[in-house]
PDB file of C-alpha atoms in Angstrom:
ATOM      1  CA  MET A   1      -9.970   9.378 -47.495  1.00 62.00           C
ATOM      2  CA  GLN A   2      -9.127  10.345 -43.961  1.00 64.00           C
ATOM      3  CA  PRO A   3      -6.331   8.397 -42.247  1.00 67.00           C
ATOM      4  CA  ALA A   4      -8.068   9.068 -38.927  1.00 67.00           C
ATOM      5  CA  ASN A   5     -11.029   6.959 -40.093  1.00 68.00           C
ATOM      6  CA  LEU A   6      -9.029   3.762 -40.630  1.00 78.00           C
ATOM      7  CA  ALA A   7     -10.979   0.656 -39.687  1.00 76.00           C
ATOM      8  CA  ILE A   8      -7.839  -1.456 -39.242  1.00 76.00           C
ATOM      9  CA  SER A   9      -4.517  -0.910 -37.531  1.00 76.00           C
ATOM     10  CA  LEU A  10      -1.617  -0.416 -39.904  1.00 78.00           C
ATOM     11  CA  ARG A  11       1.329  -2.672 -39.121  1.00 81.00           C
ATOM     12  CA  ARG A  12       3.401  -5.390 -40.712  1.00 90.00           C
ATOM     13  CA  ARG A  13       1.612  -8.704 -40.740  1.00 88.00           C
ATOM     14  CA  SER A  14       2.697 -12.235 -41.397  1.00 92.00           C
ATOM     15  CA  PRO A  15       1.023 -13.973 -44.334  1.00 92.00           C
ATOM     16  CA  TRP A  16      -1.306 -15.821 -41.938  1.00 92.00           C
ATOM     17  CA  GLU A  17      -2.312 -12.604 -40.182  1.00 91.00           C
ATOM     18  CA  SER A  18      -2.944 -10.968 -43.556  1.00 89.00           C
ATOM     19  CA  MET A  19      -5.241 -13.793 -44.597  1.00 91.00           C
ATOM     20  CA  ASP A  20      -7.020 -13.550 -41.263  1.00 91.00           C
ATOM     21  CA  LEU A  21      -7.432  -9.790 -41.711  1.00 87.00           C
ATOM     22  CA  GLY A  22      -8.865 -10.294 -45.198  1.00 87.00           C
ATOM     23  CA  LEU A  23     -11.351 -12.861 -43.922  1.00 90.00           C
ATOM     24  CA  THR A  24     -12.335 -10.617 -41.025  1.00 90.00           C
ATOM     25  CA  MET A  25     -12.876  -7.692 -43.397  1.00 88.00           C
ATOM     26  CA  LEU A  26     -15.016  -9.858 -45.652  1.00 89.00           C
ATOM     27  CA  GLN A  27     -17.067 -11.084 -42.693  1.00 91.00           C
ATOM     28  CA  ARG A  28     -17.586  -7.521 -41.491  1.00 89.00           C
ATOM     29  CA  TRP A  29     -18.590  -5.999 -44.856  1.00 88.00           C
ATOM     30  CA  TRP A  30     -20.023  -9.019 -46.634  1.00 89.00           C
ATOM     31  CA  ARG A  31     -23.235  -7.319 -47.728  1.00 88.00           C
ATOM     32  CA  GLN A  32     -21.370  -4.450 -49.378  1.00 88.00           C
ATOM     33  CA  VAL A  33     -19.014  -6.929 -51.114  1.00 90.00           C
ATOM     34  CA  TYR A  34     -21.161  -9.802 -52.294  1.00 92.00           C
ATOM     35  CA  LEU A  35     -24.014  -7.971 -54.020  1.00 93.00           C
ATOM     36  CA  PRO A  36     -21.823  -5.912 -56.396  1.00 92.00           C
ATOM     37  CA  HIS A  37     -19.653  -8.974 -56.972  1.00 92.00           C
ATOM     38  CA  LEU A  38     -22.733 -11.028 -57.837  1.00 94.00           C
ATOM     39  CA  LEU A  39     -24.043  -8.334 -60.188  1.00 93.00           C
ATOM     40  CA  VAL A  40     -20.714  -8.293 -62.039  1.00 92.00           C
ATOM     41  CA  ALA A  41     -20.035 -12.035 -61.949  1.00 92.00           C
ATOM     42  CA  ALA A  42     -23.502 -13.239 -62.976  1.00 94.00           C
ATOM     43  CA  PRO A  43     -23.503 -11.733 -66.499  1.00 94.00           C
ATOM     44  CA  ILE A  44     -19.906 -12.816 -67.111  1.00 92.00           C
ATOM     45  CA  THR A  45     -20.602 -16.356 -65.940  1.00 93.00           C
ATOM     46  CA  GLY A  46     -23.885 -16.470 -67.827  1.00 94.00           C
ATOM     47  CA  ALA A  47     -22.219 -15.350 -71.050  1.00 94.00           C
ATOM     48  CA  ALA A  48     -19.443 -17.907 -70.534  1.00 93.00           C
ATOM     49  CA  LEU A  49     -21.977 -20.693 -69.977  1.00 94.00           C
ATOM     50  CA  ALA A  50     -23.953 -19.591 -73.033  1.00 94.00           C
ATOM     51  CA  ALA A  51     -20.788 -19.642 -75.148  1.00 92.00           C
ATOM     52  CA  ALA A  52     -19.898 -23.092 -73.807  1.00 92.00           C
ATOM     53  CA  TRP A  53     -23.366 -24.351 -74.610  1.00 92.00           C
ATOM     54  CA  TRP A  54     -23.287 -22.763 -78.075  1.00 92.00           C
ATOM     55  CA  PHE A  55     -19.896 -24.270 -78.977  1.00 90.00           C
ATOM     56  CA  GLU A  56     -20.704 -27.514 -77.134  1.00 90.00           C
ATOM     57  CA  ARG A  57     -17.420 -27.237 -75.260  1.00 91.00           C
ATOM     58  CA  PRO A  58     -17.826 -27.064 -71.452  1.00 90.00           C
ATOM     59  CA  TRP A  59     -14.195 -26.073 -70.950  1.00 92.00           C
ATOM     60  CA  VAL A  60     -14.899 -22.747 -72.689  1.00 89.00           C
ATOM     61  CA  ALA A  61     -16.912 -21.561 -69.678  1.00 91.00           C
ATOM     62  CA  LEU A  62     -14.187 -22.542 -67.219  1.00 92.00           C
ATOM     63  CA  LEU A  63     -11.461 -20.922 -69.286  1.00 90.00           C
ATOM     64  CA  THR A  64     -13.445 -17.707 -69.800  1.00 89.00           C
ATOM     65  CA  VAL A  65     -14.318 -17.255 -66.132  1.00 90.00           C
ATOM     66  CA  TRP A  66     -10.739 -18.060 -65.101  1.00 90.00           C
ATOM     67  CA  TRP A  67      -9.329 -15.585 -67.640  1.00 87.00           C
ATOM     68  CA  LEU A  68     -11.719 -12.835 -66.496  1.00 88.00           C
ATOM     69  CA  LYS A  69     -10.988 -13.411 -62.802  1.00 88.00           C
ATOM     70  CA  PRO A  70      -9.081 -10.079 -62.543  1.00 86.00           C
ATOM     71  CA  VAL A  71     -12.323  -8.309 -63.495  1.00 87.00           C
ATOM     72  CA  LEU A  72     -14.229 -10.168 -60.793  1.00 87.00           C
ATOM     73  CA  ASP A  73     -11.567  -9.471 -58.161  1.00 86.00           C
ATOM     74  CA  ARG A  74     -11.477  -5.742 -58.845  1.00 87.00           C
ATOM     75  CA  VAL A  75     -14.983  -5.051 -57.602  1.00 90.00           C
ATOM     76  CA  VAL A  76     -14.264  -6.837 -54.301  1.00 88.00           C
ATOM     77  CA  LEU A  77     -10.988  -4.988 -53.845  1.00 87.00           C
ATOM     78  CA  HIS A  78     -12.671  -1.675 -54.645  1.00 88.00           C
ATOM     79  CA  VAL A  79     -15.327  -2.150 -51.982  1.00 90.00           C
ATOM     80  CA  LEU A  80     -12.891  -3.368 -49.317  1.00 88.00           C
ATOM     81  CA  SER A  81     -10.329  -0.661 -50.016  1.00 85.00           C
ATOM     82  CA  ARG A  82     -12.991   2.018 -49.554  1.00 86.00           C
ATOM     83  CA  ALA A  83     -14.405   0.321 -46.455  1.00 87.00           C
ATOM     84  CA  VAL A  84     -11.005   0.351 -44.749  1.00 86.00           C
ATOM     85  CA  PHE A  85     -11.071   4.152 -44.919  1.00 85.00           C
ATOM     86  CA  GLY A  86     -14.658   4.381 -43.687  1.00 81.00           C
ATOM     87  CA  GLU A  87     -16.255   5.034 -47.077  1.00 81.00           C
ATOM     88  CA  LEU A  88     -18.855   2.291 -47.292  1.00 83.00           C
ATOM     89  CA  LYS A  89     -20.706   2.741 -50.543  1.00 84.00           C
ATOM     90  CA  GLY A  90     -23.908   1.143 -51.654  1.00 86.00           C
ATOM     91  CA  THR A  91     -24.182  -1.257 -54.538  1.00 84.00           C
ATOM     92  CA  ARG A  92     -25.439   1.404 -56.912  1.00 90.00           C
ATOM     93  CA  ALA A  93     -22.512   3.717 -56.119  1.00 86.00           C
ATOM     94  CA  VAL A  94     -19.983   0.897 -56.578  1.00 84.00           C
ATOM     95  CA  LEU A  95     -21.403  -0.085 -59.944  1.00 85.00           C
ATOM     96  CA  ALA A  96     -21.633   3.568 -61.008  1.00 87.00           C
ATOM     97  CA  ALA A  97     -17.903   3.950 -60.291  1.00 85.00           C
ATOM     98  CA  TRP A  98     -17.023   1.140 -62.709  1.00 83.00           C
ATOM     99  CA  ARG A  99     -14.430   3.280 -64.491  1.00 81.00           C
ATOM    100  CA  GLU A 100     -12.461   3.608 -61.246  1.00 81.00           C
ATOM    101  CA  TRP A 101     -12.144  -0.096 -60.535  1.00 79.00           C
ATOM    102  CA  LEU A 102     -12.293  -1.640 -63.992  1.00 78.00           C
ATOM    103  CA  PHE A 103      -9.898   0.139 -66.325  1.00 79.00           C
ATOM    104  CA  PRO A 104      -6.639   0.957 -64.496  1.00 79.00           C
ATOM    105  CA  GLY A 105      -4.286  -1.878 -65.381  1.00 75.00           C
ATOM    106  CA  LEU A 106      -6.938  -4.246 -66.692  1.00 78.00           C
ATOM    107  CA  LEU A 107      -5.269  -5.166 -69.972  1.00 80.00           C
ATOM    108  CA  PRO A 108      -1.923  -6.161 -68.406  1.00 79.00           C
ATOM    109  CA  SER A 109      -3.688  -8.167 -65.710  1.00 80.00           C
ATOM    110  CA  LEU A 110      -5.613 -10.067 -68.386  1.00 80.00           C
ATOM    111  CA  LEU A 111      -2.633 -10.666 -70.663  1.00 82.00           C
ATOM    112  CA  ILE A 112       0.140 -11.419 -68.158  1.00 74.00           C
ATOM    113  CA  ARG A 113      -1.459 -14.762 -67.359  1.00 58.00           C
ATOM    114  CA  LEU A 114      -1.068 -15.828 -70.972  1.00 57.00           C
ATOM    115  CA  VAL A 115       2.663 -15.200 -70.766  1.00 54.00           C
ATOM    116  CA  TRP A 116       3.054 -17.302 -67.623  1.00 55.00           C
ATOM    117  CA  PHE A 117       1.732 -20.488 -69.216  1.00 51.00           C
TER     118      PHE A 117
END
């Protein structure tokens, strides 16, 4: 990562400016974000829907996808964090680097939500 290759200007932003920056980044790199996200989210959602159908409880799918949201967010954050530094990777490279974006801090991010409610 080369600081000279930054795609954004580093400065303090208000919450509204930060949201605008995030939306702009997503609009700029949507192809690199959405395909890996879809390839990760589709099996998780499909398994959740299958479990809901099997147990005949539709809320199981909603609860499972909501609980696994940190997993789904990590792939998007991985792609955008690399894109900011000019390292746009293809879908295959993002999915091959699954150990980088999946494991660090996954267990606490999955369990902390249970403590909050």
